[in-house]
Amino acid sequence: ASWMFSLSVTADGKYAILDTRKDCDDLGLVAYADISGNSLDGKIEFTSIINEWIGGFSYIHNIGSIFYFKTNYKAAKSRVISINIEKPAEWDLIDVIPEHDKNVLQNAECINGKIVAYYLESASDKMKVFEYGYGGGLAKEIKDIPLPDIGTVAGSFGKHDSKEFMFKFTSFTDPGSSWRVDMETFELERVASTSLGPSCGDIG
């Protein structure tokens, strides 16, 4: 088996998160270390959050000791959960965004203090915005952001404290366009596009 490791730092700069993956399976182990006040030139002691190969866990954000993850653990179509690292034994079934009954949760990220979630619905991506639940509980859906057409969000970029974010969109008629989303009005603005070349019928 081949092992892959990735290290990231939480947005508040307080914690380092170590992800361990095995082969190409969507399974992972997660550990954290409190690095507040640490110069990072010494040994870092990690504490396990997920220490069994039970599912895939992708860190989204943390609010203090409450960490949010997208996971397929006990959710074939994925969900968002919270884990209070001060009470790690209590996290198992804490839903923030429960598994959808039909649609697959493809990705979730924190933008402007909210969760932006991407779902696959009827062969097209859908984008929804949620407010975090108090104390790691259920999130509240506040906006369904309509995409330009039936298609795919090919990539996105934004920060936890940004008031906007960018995403790339592709479809049968759009080989690739870039869009900006205002996270206060939720309006979309096209900022770049790729033109299709001439078809055979356009060549004289």
mmCIF file with all atom_site columns, C-alpha atoms in Angstrom:
data_model
loop_
_atom_site.group_PDB
_atom_site.id
_atom_site.type_symbol
_atom_site.label_atom_id
_atom_site.label_alt_id
_atom_site.label_comp_id
_atom_site.label_asym_id
_atom_site.label_entity_id
_atom_site.label_seq_id
_atom_site.pdbx_PDB_ins_code
_atom_site.Cartn_x
_atom_site.Cartn_y
_atom_site.Cartn_z
_atom_site.occupancy
_atom_site.B_iso_or_equiv
_atom_site.pdbx_formal_charge
_atom_site.auth_seq_id
_atom_site.auth_comp_id
_atom_site.auth_asym_id
_atom_site.auth_atom_id
_atom_site.pdbx_PDB_model_num
ATOM 1   C CA . ALA A 1 1   ? 0.000   0.000  0.000   1.00 0.00 ? 1   ALA A CA 1
ATOM 2   C CA . SER A 1 2   ? 1.148   3.550  -0.723  1.00 0.00 ? 2   SER A CA 1
ATOM 3   C CA . TRP A 1 3   ? 0.556   6.286  1.807   1.00 0.00 ? 3   TRP A CA 1
ATOM 4   C CA . MET A 1 4   ? -0.097  9.939  1.073   1.00 0.00 ? 4   MET A CA 1
ATOM 5   C CA . PHE A 1 5   ? 0.203   12.700 3.654   1.00 0.00 ? 5   PHE A CA 1
ATOM 6   C CA . SER A 1 6   ? -0.947  16.296 3.520   1.00 0.00 ? 6   SER A CA 1
ATOM 7   C CA . LEU A 1 7   ? -0.563  19.013 6.125   1.00 0.00 ? 7   LEU A CA 1
ATOM 8   C CA . SER A 1 8   ? -2.677  22.153 6.357   1.00 0.00 ? 8   SER A CA 1
ATOM 9   C CA . VAL A 1 9   ? -3.185  24.953 8.850   1.00 0.00 ? 9   VAL A CA 1
ATOM 10  C CA . THR A 1 10  ? -6.622  26.095 9.994   1.00 0.00 ? 10  THR A CA 1
ATOM 11  C CA . ALA A 1 11  ? -7.829  29.559 9.026   1.00 0.00 ? 11  ALA A CA 1
ATOM 12  C CA . ASP A 1 12  ? -7.391  30.812 12.599  1.00 0.00 ? 12  ASP A CA 1
ATOM 13  C CA . GLY A 1 13  ? -3.758  29.684 12.511  1.00 0.00 ? 13  GLY A CA 1
ATOM 14  C CA . LYS A 1 14  ? -4.176  27.722 15.719  1.00 0.00 ? 14  LYS A CA 1
ATOM 15  C CA . TYR A 1 15  ? -4.126  24.136 14.479  1.00 0.00 ? 15  TYR A CA 1
ATOM 16  C CA . ALA A 1 16  ? -2.233  21.982 12.003  1.00 0.00 ? 16  ALA A CA 1
ATOM 17  C CA . ILE A 1 17  ? -4.222  19.176 10.399  1.00 0.00 ? 17  ILE A CA 1
ATOM 18  C CA . LEU A 1 18  ? -2.531  16.025 9.153   1.00 0.00 ? 18  LEU A CA 1
ATOM 19  C CA . ASP A 1 19  ? -4.414  13.925 6.588   1.00 0.00 ? 19  ASP A CA 1
ATOM 20  C CA . THR A 1 20  ? -3.259  10.405 5.815   1.00 0.00 ? 20  THR A CA 1
ATOM 21  C CA . ARG A 1 21  ? -4.598  8.509  2.798   1.00 0.00 ? 21  ARG A CA 1
ATOM 22  C CA . LYS A 1 22  ? -3.983  4.956  1.696   1.00 0.00 ? 22  LYS A CA 1
ATOM 23  C CA . ASP A 1 23  ? -3.723  4.155  -2.027  1.00 0.00 ? 23  ASP A CA 1
ATOM 24  C CA . CYS A 1 24  ? -6.519  5.814  -4.025  1.00 0.00 ? 24  CYS A CA 1
ATOM 25  C CA . ASP A 1 25  ? -9.334  4.776  -1.702  1.00 0.00 ? 25  ASP A CA 1
ATOM 26  C CA . ASP A 1 26  ? -11.588 7.512  -0.342  1.00 0.00 ? 26  ASP A CA 1
ATOM 27  C CA . LEU A 1 27  ? -10.545 6.612  3.197   1.00 0.00 ? 27  LEU A CA 1
ATOM 28  C CA . GLY A 1 28  ? -8.453  8.721  5.499   1.00 0.00 ? 28  GLY A CA 1
ATOM 29  C CA . LEU A 1 29  ? -7.077  9.310  8.949   1.00 0.00 ? 29  LEU A CA 1
ATOM 30  C CA . VAL A 1 30  ? -7.095  12.775 10.492  1.00 0.00 ? 30  VAL A CA 1
ATOM 31  C CA . ALA A 1 31  ? -5.006  14.204 13.318  1.00 0.00 ? 31  ALA A CA 1
ATOM 32  C CA . TYR A 1 32  ? -4.470  17.718 14.646  1.00 0.00 ? 32  TYR A CA 1
ATOM 33  C CA . ALA A 1 33  ? -1.882  19.624 16.612  1.00 0.00 ? 33  ALA A CA 1
ATOM 34  C CA . ASP A 1 34  ? -2.283  22.870 18.535  1.00 0.00 ? 34  ASP A CA 1
ATOM 35  C CA . ILE A 1 35  ? 0.418   25.122 17.068  1.00 0.00 ? 35  ILE A CA 1
ATOM 36  C CA . SER A 1 36  ? -0.613  28.374 18.727  1.00 0.00 ? 36  SER A CA 1
ATOM 37  C CA . GLY A 1 37  ? 2.505   29.819 20.247  1.00 0.00 ? 37  GLY A CA 1
ATOM 38  C CA . ASN A 1 38  ? 4.646   27.145 18.571  1.00 0.00 ? 38  ASN A CA 1
ATOM 39  C CA . SER A 1 39  ? 7.569   28.345 16.487  1.00 0.00 ? 39  SER A CA 1
ATOM 40  C CA . LEU A 1 40  ? 7.333   25.131 14.414  1.00 0.00 ? 40  LEU A CA 1
ATOM 41  C CA . ASP A 1 41  ? 11.060  24.516 14.771  1.00 0.00 ? 41  ASP A CA 1
ATOM 42  C CA . GLY A 1 42  ? 10.562  21.719 17.288  1.00 0.00 ? 42  GLY A CA 1
ATOM 43  C CA . LYS A 1 43  ? 8.634   18.475 17.432  1.00 0.00 ? 43  LYS A CA 1
ATOM 44  C CA . ILE A 1 44  ? 4.895   18.717 16.843  1.00 0.00 ? 44  ILE A CA 1
ATOM 45  C CA . GLU A 1 45  ? 2.662   16.347 18.788  1.00 0.00 ? 45  GLU A CA 1
ATOM 46  C CA . PHE A 1 46  ? -0.453  15.265 16.885  1.00 0.00 ? 46  PHE A CA 1
ATOM 47  C CA . THR A 1 47  ? -3.683  13.970 18.409  1.00 0.00 ? 47  THR A CA 1
ATOM 48  C CA . SER A 1 48  ? -5.917  11.663 16.380  1.00 0.00 ? 48  SER A CA 1
ATOM 49  C CA . ILE A 1 49  ? -9.409  12.723 15.421  1.00 0.00 ? 49  ILE A CA 1
ATOM 50  C CA . ILE A 1 50  ? -10.082 9.850  13.016  1.00 0.00 ? 50  ILE A CA 1
ATOM 51  C CA . ASN A 1 51  ? -7.866  6.864  13.777  1.00 0.00 ? 51  ASN A CA 1
ATOM 52  C CA . GLU A 1 52  ? -9.627  4.104  11.822  1.00 0.00 ? 52  GLU A CA 1
ATOM 53  C CA . TRP A 1 53  ? -10.113 3.557  8.080   1.00 0.00 ? 53  TRP A CA 1
ATOM 54  C CA . ILE A 1 54  ? -13.875 4.159  8.237   1.00 0.00 ? 54  ILE A CA 1
ATOM 55  C CA . GLY A 1 55  ? -14.414 6.822  5.554   1.00 0.00 ? 55  GLY A CA 1
ATOM 56  C CA . GLY A 1 56  ? -13.110 9.888  3.781   1.00 0.00 ? 56  GLY A CA 1
ATOM 57  C CA . PHE A 1 57  ? -12.883 13.142 5.748   1.00 0.00 ? 57  PHE A CA 1
ATOM 58  C CA . SER A 1 58  ? -12.194 16.539 4.154   1.00 0.00 ? 58  SER A CA 1
ATOM 59  C CA . TYR A 1 59  ? -11.634 19.487 6.476   1.00 0.00 ? 59  TYR A CA 1
ATOM 60  C CA . ILE A 1 60  ? -13.853 22.501 5.719   1.00 0.00 ? 60  ILE A CA 1
ATOM 61  C CA . HIS A 1 61  ? -13.401 24.942 8.590   1.00 0.00 ? 61  HIS A CA 1
ATOM 62  C CA . ASN A 1 62  ? -13.228 25.220 12.347  1.00 0.00 ? 62  ASN A CA 1
ATOM 63  C CA . ILE A 1 63  ? -14.851 27.541 14.854  1.00 0.00 ? 63  ILE A CA 1
ATOM 64  C CA . GLY A 1 64  ? -12.706 27.199 17.930  1.00 0.00 ? 64  GLY A CA 1
ATOM 65  C CA . SER A 1 65  ? -12.573 23.549 18.919  1.00 0.00 ? 65  SER A CA 1
ATOM 66  C CA . ILE A 1 66  ? -15.447 22.572 16.599  1.00 0.00 ? 66  ILE A CA 1
ATOM 67  C CA . PHE A 1 67  ? -14.146 21.202 13.301  1.00 0.00 ? 67  PHE A CA 1
ATOM 68  C CA . TYR A 1 68  ? -16.296 20.688 10.207  1.00 0.00 ? 68  TYR A CA 1
ATOM 69  C CA . PHE A 1 69  ? -15.690 17.901 7.706   1.00 0.00 ? 69  PHE A CA 1
ATOM 70  C CA . LYS A 1 70  ? -17.269 16.614 4.524   1.00 0.00 ? 70  LYS A CA 1
ATOM 71  C CA . THR A 1 71  ? -17.438 12.841 4.854   1.00 0.00 ? 71  THR A CA 1
ATOM 72  C CA . ASN A 1 72  ? -18.865 9.698  3.288   1.00 0.00 ? 72  ASN A CA 1
ATOM 73  C CA . TYR A 1 73  ? -18.805 7.928  6.664   1.00 0.00 ? 73  TYR A CA 1
ATOM 74  C CA . LYS A 1 74  ? -22.271 6.371  7.134   1.00 0.00 ? 74  LYS A CA 1
ATOM 75  C CA . ALA A 1 75  ? -23.380 8.478  4.139   1.00 0.00 ? 75  ALA A CA 1
ATOM 76  C CA . ALA A 1 76  ? -22.820 7.075  0.648   1.00 0.00 ? 76  ALA A CA 1
ATOM 77  C CA . LYS A 1 77  ? -23.820 10.418 -0.916  1.00 0.00 ? 77  LYS A CA 1
ATOM 78  C CA . SER A 1 78  ? -21.733 12.335 1.669   1.00 0.00 ? 78  SER A CA 1
ATOM 79  C CA . ARG A 1 79  ? -22.683 14.848 4.349   1.00 0.00 ? 79  ARG A CA 1
ATOM 80  C CA . VAL A 1 80  ? -21.110 17.546 6.528   1.00 0.00 ? 80  VAL A CA 1
ATOM 81  C CA . ILE A 1 81  ? -20.455 16.750 10.173  1.00 0.00 ? 81  ILE A CA 1
ATOM 82  C CA . SER A 1 82  ? -18.936 18.535 13.133  1.00 0.00 ? 82  SER A CA 1
ATOM 83  C CA . ILE A 1 83  ? -16.402 17.161 15.600  1.00 0.00 ? 83  ILE A CA 1
ATOM 84  C CA . ASN A 1 84  ? -15.608 18.914 18.842  1.00 0.00 ? 84  ASN A CA 1
ATOM 85  C CA . ILE A 1 85  ? -11.971 17.999 19.380  1.00 0.00 ? 85  ILE A CA 1
ATOM 86  C CA . GLU A 1 86  ? -12.440 18.555 23.102  1.00 0.00 ? 86  GLU A CA 1
ATOM 87  C CA . LYS A 1 87  ? -15.127 15.842 23.121  1.00 0.00 ? 87  LYS A CA 1
ATOM 88  C CA . PRO A 1 88  ? -13.956 13.517 20.323  1.00 0.00 ? 88  PRO A CA 1
ATOM 89  C CA . ALA A 1 89  ? -16.041 10.513 21.413  1.00 0.00 ? 89  ALA A CA 1
ATOM 90  C CA . GLU A 1 90  ? -19.349 12.304 20.737  1.00 0.00 ? 90  GLU A CA 1
ATOM 91  C CA . TRP A 1 91  ? -19.021 13.157 17.038  1.00 0.00 ? 91  TRP A CA 1
ATOM 92  C CA . ASP A 1 92  ? -20.217 9.988  15.280  1.00 0.00 ? 92  ASP A CA 1
ATOM 93  C CA . LEU A 1 93  ? -23.697 11.046 14.157  1.00 0.00 ? 93  LEU A CA 1
ATOM 94  C CA . ILE A 1 94  ? -23.555 14.833 14.484  1.00 0.00 ? 94  ILE A CA 1
ATOM 95  C CA . ASP A 1 95  ? -24.957 16.167 11.212  1.00 0.00 ? 95  ASP A CA 1
ATOM 96  C CA . VAL A 1 96  ? -24.395 19.740 10.079  1.00 0.00 ? 96  VAL A CA 1
ATOM 97  C CA . ILE A 1 97  ? -25.671 19.105 6.535   1.00 0.00 ? 97  ILE A CA 1
ATOM 98  C CA . PRO A 1 98  ? -27.321 15.662 6.492   1.00 0.00 ? 98  PRO A CA 1
ATOM 99  C CA . GLU A 1 99  ? -26.942 13.292 3.556   1.00 0.00 ? 99  GLU A CA 1
ATOM 100 C CA . HIS A 1 100 ? -29.347 14.223 0.751   1.00 0.00 ? 100 HIS A CA 1
ATOM 101 C CA . ASP A 1 101 ? -31.857 11.542 -0.159  1.00 0.00 ? 101 ASP A CA 1
ATOM 102 C CA . LYS A 1 102 ? -31.081 11.787 -3.894  1.00 0.00 ? 102 LYS A CA 1
ATOM 103 C CA . ASN A 1 103 ? -28.135 14.051 -4.670  1.00 0.00 ? 103 ASN A CA 1
ATOM 104 C CA . VAL A 1 104 ? -24.423 13.541 -4.080  1.00 0.00 ? 104 VAL A CA 1
ATOM 105 C CA . LEU A 1 105 ? -22.541 16.172 -2.100  1.00 0.00 ? 105 LEU A CA 1
ATOM 106 C CA . GLN A 1 106 ? -19.431 16.643 -4.202  1.00 0.00 ? 106 GLN A CA 1
ATOM 107 C CA . ASN A 1 107 ? -17.653 19.374 -2.280  1.00 0.00 ? 107 ASN A CA 1
ATOM 108 C CA . ALA A 1 108 ? -18.141 21.844 0.549   1.00 0.00 ? 108 ALA A CA 1
ATOM 109 C CA . GLU A 1 109 ? -16.040 24.832 1.539   1.00 0.00 ? 109 GLU A CA 1
ATOM 110 C CA . CYS A 1 110 ? -16.172 27.827 3.847   1.00 0.00 ? 110 CYS A CA 1
ATOM 111 C CA . ILE A 1 111 ? -16.620 31.184 2.109   1.00 0.00 ? 111 ILE A CA 1
ATOM 112 C CA . ASN A 1 112 ? -17.433 34.413 3.963   1.00 0.00 ? 112 ASN A CA 1
ATOM 113 C CA . GLY A 1 113 ? -18.303 32.478 7.119   1.00 0.00 ? 113 GLY A CA 1
ATOM 114 C CA . LYS A 1 114 ? -20.808 30.264 5.319   1.00 0.00 ? 114 LYS A CA 1
ATOM 115 C CA . ILE A 1 115 ? -20.732 26.778 3.821   1.00 0.00 ? 115 ILE A CA 1
ATOM 116 C CA . VAL A 1 116 ? -20.927 26.617 0.044   1.00 0.00 ? 116 VAL A CA 1
ATOM 117 C CA . ALA A 1 117 ? -21.963 23.094 -0.969  1.00 0.00 ? 117 ALA A CA 1
ATOM 118 C CA . TYR A 1 118 ? -21.887 21.576 -4.453  1.00 0.00 ? 118 TYR A CA 1
ATOM 119 C CA . TYR A 1 119 ? -24.341 18.809 -5.304  1.00 0.00 ? 119 TYR A CA 1
ATOM 120 C CA . LEU A 1 120 ? -24.719 16.604 -8.350  1.00 0.00 ? 120 LEU A CA 1
ATOM 121 C CA . GLU A 1 121 ? -28.390 16.593 -9.327  1.00 0.00 ? 121 GLU A CA 1
ATOM 122 C CA . SER A 1 122 ? -29.700 15.023 -12.543 1.00 0.00 ? 122 SER A CA 1
ATOM 123 C CA . ALA A 1 123 ? -26.257 15.101 -14.207 1.00 0.00 ? 123 ALA A CA 1
ATOM 124 C CA . SER A 1 124 ? -25.753 18.790 -13.385 1.00 0.00 ? 124 SER A CA 1
ATOM 125 C CA . ASP A 1 125 ? -24.086 20.564 -10.491 1.00 0.00 ? 125 ASP A CA 1
ATOM 126 C CA . LYS A 1 126 ? -26.096 22.640 -8.022  1.00 0.00 ? 126 LYS A CA 1
ATOM 127 C CA . MET A 1 127 ? -24.704 25.229 -5.611  1.00 0.00 ? 127 MET A CA 1
ATOM 128 C CA . LYS A 1 128 ? -26.247 25.859 -2.193  1.00 0.00 ? 128 LYS A CA 1
ATOM 129 C CA . VAL A 1 129 ? -25.246 28.168 0.662   1.00 0.00 ? 129 VAL A CA 1
ATOM 130 C CA . PHE A 1 130 ? -25.724 27.263 4.326   1.00 0.00 ? 130 PHE A CA 1
ATOM 131 C CA . GLU A 1 131 ? -25.273 29.114 7.587   1.00 0.00 ? 131 GLU A CA 1
ATOM 132 C CA . TYR A 1 132 ? -23.332 27.211 10.229  1.00 0.00 ? 132 TYR A CA 1
ATOM 133 C CA . GLY A 1 133 ? -25.437 25.745 13.000  1.00 0.00 ? 133 GLY A CA 1
ATOM 134 C CA . TYR A 1 134 ? -24.921 27.038 16.511  1.00 0.00 ? 134 TYR A CA 1
ATOM 135 C CA . GLY A 1 135 ? -22.354 25.002 18.422  1.00 0.00 ? 135 GLY A CA 1
ATOM 136 C CA . GLY A 1 136 ? -21.787 22.549 15.586  1.00 0.00 ? 136 GLY A CA 1
ATOM 137 C CA . GLY A 1 137 ? -25.442 21.622 15.085  1.00 0.00 ? 137 GLY A CA 1
ATOM 138 C CA . LEU A 1 138 ? -27.593 21.614 11.957  1.00 0.00 ? 138 LEU A CA 1
ATOM 139 C CA . ALA A 1 139 ? -26.818 24.240 9.332   1.00 0.00 ? 139 ALA A CA 1
ATOM 140 C CA . LYS A 1 140 ? -29.573 26.295 7.728   1.00 0.00 ? 140 LYS A CA 1
ATOM 141 C CA . GLU A 1 141 ? -29.888 26.509 3.941   1.00 0.00 ? 141 GLU A CA 1
ATOM 142 C CA . ILE A 1 142 ? -30.175 30.180 3.020   1.00 0.00 ? 142 ILE A CA 1
ATOM 143 C CA . LYS A 1 143 ? -29.628 30.318 -0.737  1.00 0.00 ? 143 LYS A CA 1
ATOM 144 C CA . ASP A 1 144 ? -29.721 28.182 -3.856  1.00 0.00 ? 144 ASP A CA 1
ATOM 145 C CA . ILE A 1 145 ? -27.330 29.862 -6.321  1.00 0.00 ? 145 ILE A CA 1
ATOM 146 C CA . PRO A 1 146 ? -28.435 29.162 -9.913  1.00 0.00 ? 146 PRO A CA 1
ATOM 147 C CA . LEU A 1 147 ? -25.601 28.171 -12.219 1.00 0.00 ? 147 LEU A CA 1
ATOM 148 C CA . PRO A 1 148 ? -25.384 29.635 -15.750 1.00 0.00 ? 148 PRO A CA 1
ATOM 149 C CA . ASP A 1 149 ? -26.626 26.416 -17.381 1.00 0.00 ? 149 ASP A CA 1
ATOM 150 C CA . ILE A 1 150 ? -26.744 22.658 -16.968 1.00 0.00 ? 150 ILE A CA 1
ATOM 151 C CA . GLY A 1 151 ? -23.108 21.810 -16.416 1.00 0.00 ? 151 GLY A CA 1
ATOM 152 C CA . THR A 1 152 ? -20.211 21.297 -14.033 1.00 0.00 ? 152 THR A CA 1
ATOM 153 C CA . VAL A 1 153 ? -18.329 23.418 -11.517 1.00 0.00 ? 153 VAL A CA 1
ATOM 154 C CA . ALA A 1 154 ? -14.796 22.498 -12.552 1.00 0.00 ? 154 ALA A CA 1
ATOM 155 C CA . GLY A 1 155 ? -13.036 24.340 -9.756  1.00 0.00 ? 155 GLY A CA 1
ATOM 156 C CA . SER A 1 156 ? -13.554 27.133 -7.253  1.00 0.00 ? 156 SER A CA 1
ATOM 157 C CA . PHE A 1 157 ? -11.488 29.524 -5.192  1.00 0.00 ? 157 PHE A CA 1
ATOM 158 C CA . GLY A 1 158 ? -12.389 31.623 -2.180  1.00 0.00 ? 158 GLY A CA 1
ATOM 159 C CA . LYS A 1 159 ? -11.385 32.243 1.412   1.00 0.00 ? 159 LYS A CA 1
ATOM 160 C CA . HIS A 1 160 ? -13.242 31.787 4.665   1.00 0.00 ? 160 HIS A CA 1
ATOM 161 C CA . ASP A 1 161 ? -13.418 35.571 5.132   1.00 0.00 ? 161 ASP A CA 1
ATOM 162 C CA . SER A 1 162 ? -13.838 36.616 1.484   1.00 0.00 ? 162 SER A CA 1
ATOM 163 C CA . LYS A 1 163 ? -16.996 38.417 0.447   1.00 0.00 ? 163 LYS A CA 1
ATOM 164 C CA . GLU A 1 164 ? -16.745 36.807 -2.972  1.00 0.00 ? 164 GLU A CA 1
ATOM 165 C CA . PHE A 1 165 ? -15.409 33.699 -4.629  1.00 0.00 ? 165 PHE A CA 1
ATOM 166 C CA . MET A 1 166 ? -14.653 32.492 -8.134  1.00 0.00 ? 166 MET A CA 1
ATOM 167 C CA . PHE A 1 167 ? -15.574 29.292 -9.893  1.00 0.00 ? 167 PHE A CA 1
ATOM 168 C CA . LYS A 1 168 ? -14.972 27.766 -13.297 1.00 0.00 ? 168 LYS A CA 1
ATOM 169 C CA . PHE A 1 169 ? -17.973 26.388 -15.146 1.00 0.00 ? 169 PHE A CA 1
ATOM 170 C CA . THR A 1 170 ? -18.166 24.014 -18.118 1.00 0.00 ? 170 THR A CA 1
ATOM 171 C CA . SER A 1 171 ? -21.089 22.626 -20.090 1.00 0.00 ? 171 SER A CA 1
ATOM 172 C CA . PHE A 1 172 ? -21.893 21.159 -23.506 1.00 0.00 ? 172 PHE A CA 1
ATOM 173 C CA . THR A 1 173 ? -22.013 24.665 -24.971 1.00 0.00 ? 173 THR A CA 1
ATOM 174 C CA . ASP A 1 174 ? -19.444 26.326 -22.674 1.00 0.00 ? 174 ASP A CA 1
ATOM 175 C CA . PRO A 1 175 ? -15.884 24.955 -22.827 1.00 0.00 ? 175 PRO A CA 1
ATOM 176 C CA . GLY A 1 176 ? -14.927 26.981 -19.784 1.00 0.00 ? 176 GLY A CA 1
ATOM 177 C CA . SER A 1 177 ? -15.994 30.264 -18.230 1.00 0.00 ? 177 SER A CA 1
ATOM 178 C CA . SER A 1 178 ? -15.023 31.940 -14.965 1.00 0.00 ? 178 SER A CA 1
ATOM 179 C CA . TRP A 1 179 ? -17.595 33.466 -12.663 1.00 0.00 ? 179 TRP A CA 1
ATOM 180 C CA . ARG A 1 180 ? -17.535 35.658 -9.573  1.00 0.00 ? 180 ARG A CA 1
ATOM 181 C CA . VAL A 1 181 ? -20.144 35.202 -6.831  1.00 0.00 ? 181 VAL A CA 1
ATOM 182 C CA . ASP A 1 182 ? -20.924 38.059 -4.463  1.00 0.00 ? 182 ASP A CA 1
ATOM 183 C CA . MET A 1 183 ? -21.445 36.341 -1.110  1.00 0.00 ? 183 MET A CA 1
ATOM 184 C CA . GLU A 1 184 ? -23.648 39.146 0.183   1.00 0.00 ? 184 GLU A CA 1
ATOM 185 C CA . THR A 1 185 ? -26.053 39.527 -2.754  1.00 0.00 ? 185 THR A CA 1
ATOM 186 C CA . PHE A 1 186 ? -25.350 36.035 -4.244  1.00 0.00 ? 186 PHE A CA 1
ATOM 187 C CA . GLU A 1 187 ? -25.288 37.548 -7.720  1.00 0.00 ? 187 GLU A CA 1
ATOM 188 C CA . LEU A 1 188 ? -23.134 35.965 -10.444 1.00 0.00 ? 188 LEU A CA 1
ATOM 189 C CA . GLU A 1 189 ? -20.866 37.858 -12.815 1.00 0.00 ? 189 GLU A CA 1
ATOM 190 C CA . ARG A 1 190 ? -19.018 36.319 -15.745 1.00 0.00 ? 190 ARG A CA 1
ATOM 191 C CA . VAL A 1 191 ? -15.406 37.481 -15.646 1.00 0.00 ? 191 VAL A CA 1
ATOM 192 C CA . ALA A 1 192 ? -13.823 35.358 -18.388 1.00 0.00 ? 192 ALA A CA 1
ATOM 193 C CA . SER A 1 193 ? -14.871 32.893 -21.048 1.00 0.00 ? 193 SER A CA 1
ATOM 194 C CA . THR A 1 194 ? -13.385 30.537 -23.611 1.00 0.00 ? 194 THR A CA 1
ATOM 195 C CA . SER A 1 195 ? -14.868 30.707 -27.090 1.00 0.00 ? 195 SER A CA 1
ATOM 196 C CA . LEU A 1 196 ? -15.614 27.620 -29.095 1.00 0.00 ? 196 LEU A CA 1
ATOM 197 C CA . GLY A 1 197 ? -13.656 27.426 -32.336 1.00 0.00 ? 197 GLY A CA 1
ATOM 198 C CA . PRO A 1 198 ? -15.437 27.548 -35.684 1.00 0.00 ? 198 PRO A CA 1
ATOM 199 C CA . SER A 1 199 ? -17.385 24.477 -36.631 1.00 0.00 ? 199 SER A CA 1
ATOM 200 C CA . CYS A 1 200 ? -16.956 22.725 -39.985 1.00 0.00 ? 200 CYS A CA 1
ATOM 201 C CA . GLY A 1 201 ? -19.992 24.570 -41.265 1.00 0.00 ? 201 GLY A CA 1
ATOM 202 C CA . ASP A 1 202 ? -18.385 27.920 -40.506 1.00 0.00 ? 202 ASP A CA 1
ATOM 203 C CA . ILE A 1 203 ? -15.405 27.270 -42.763 1.00 0.00 ? 203 ILE A CA 1
ATOM 204 C CA . GLY A 1 204 ? -16.067 28.507 -46.276 1.00 0.00 ? 204 GLY A CA 1
#
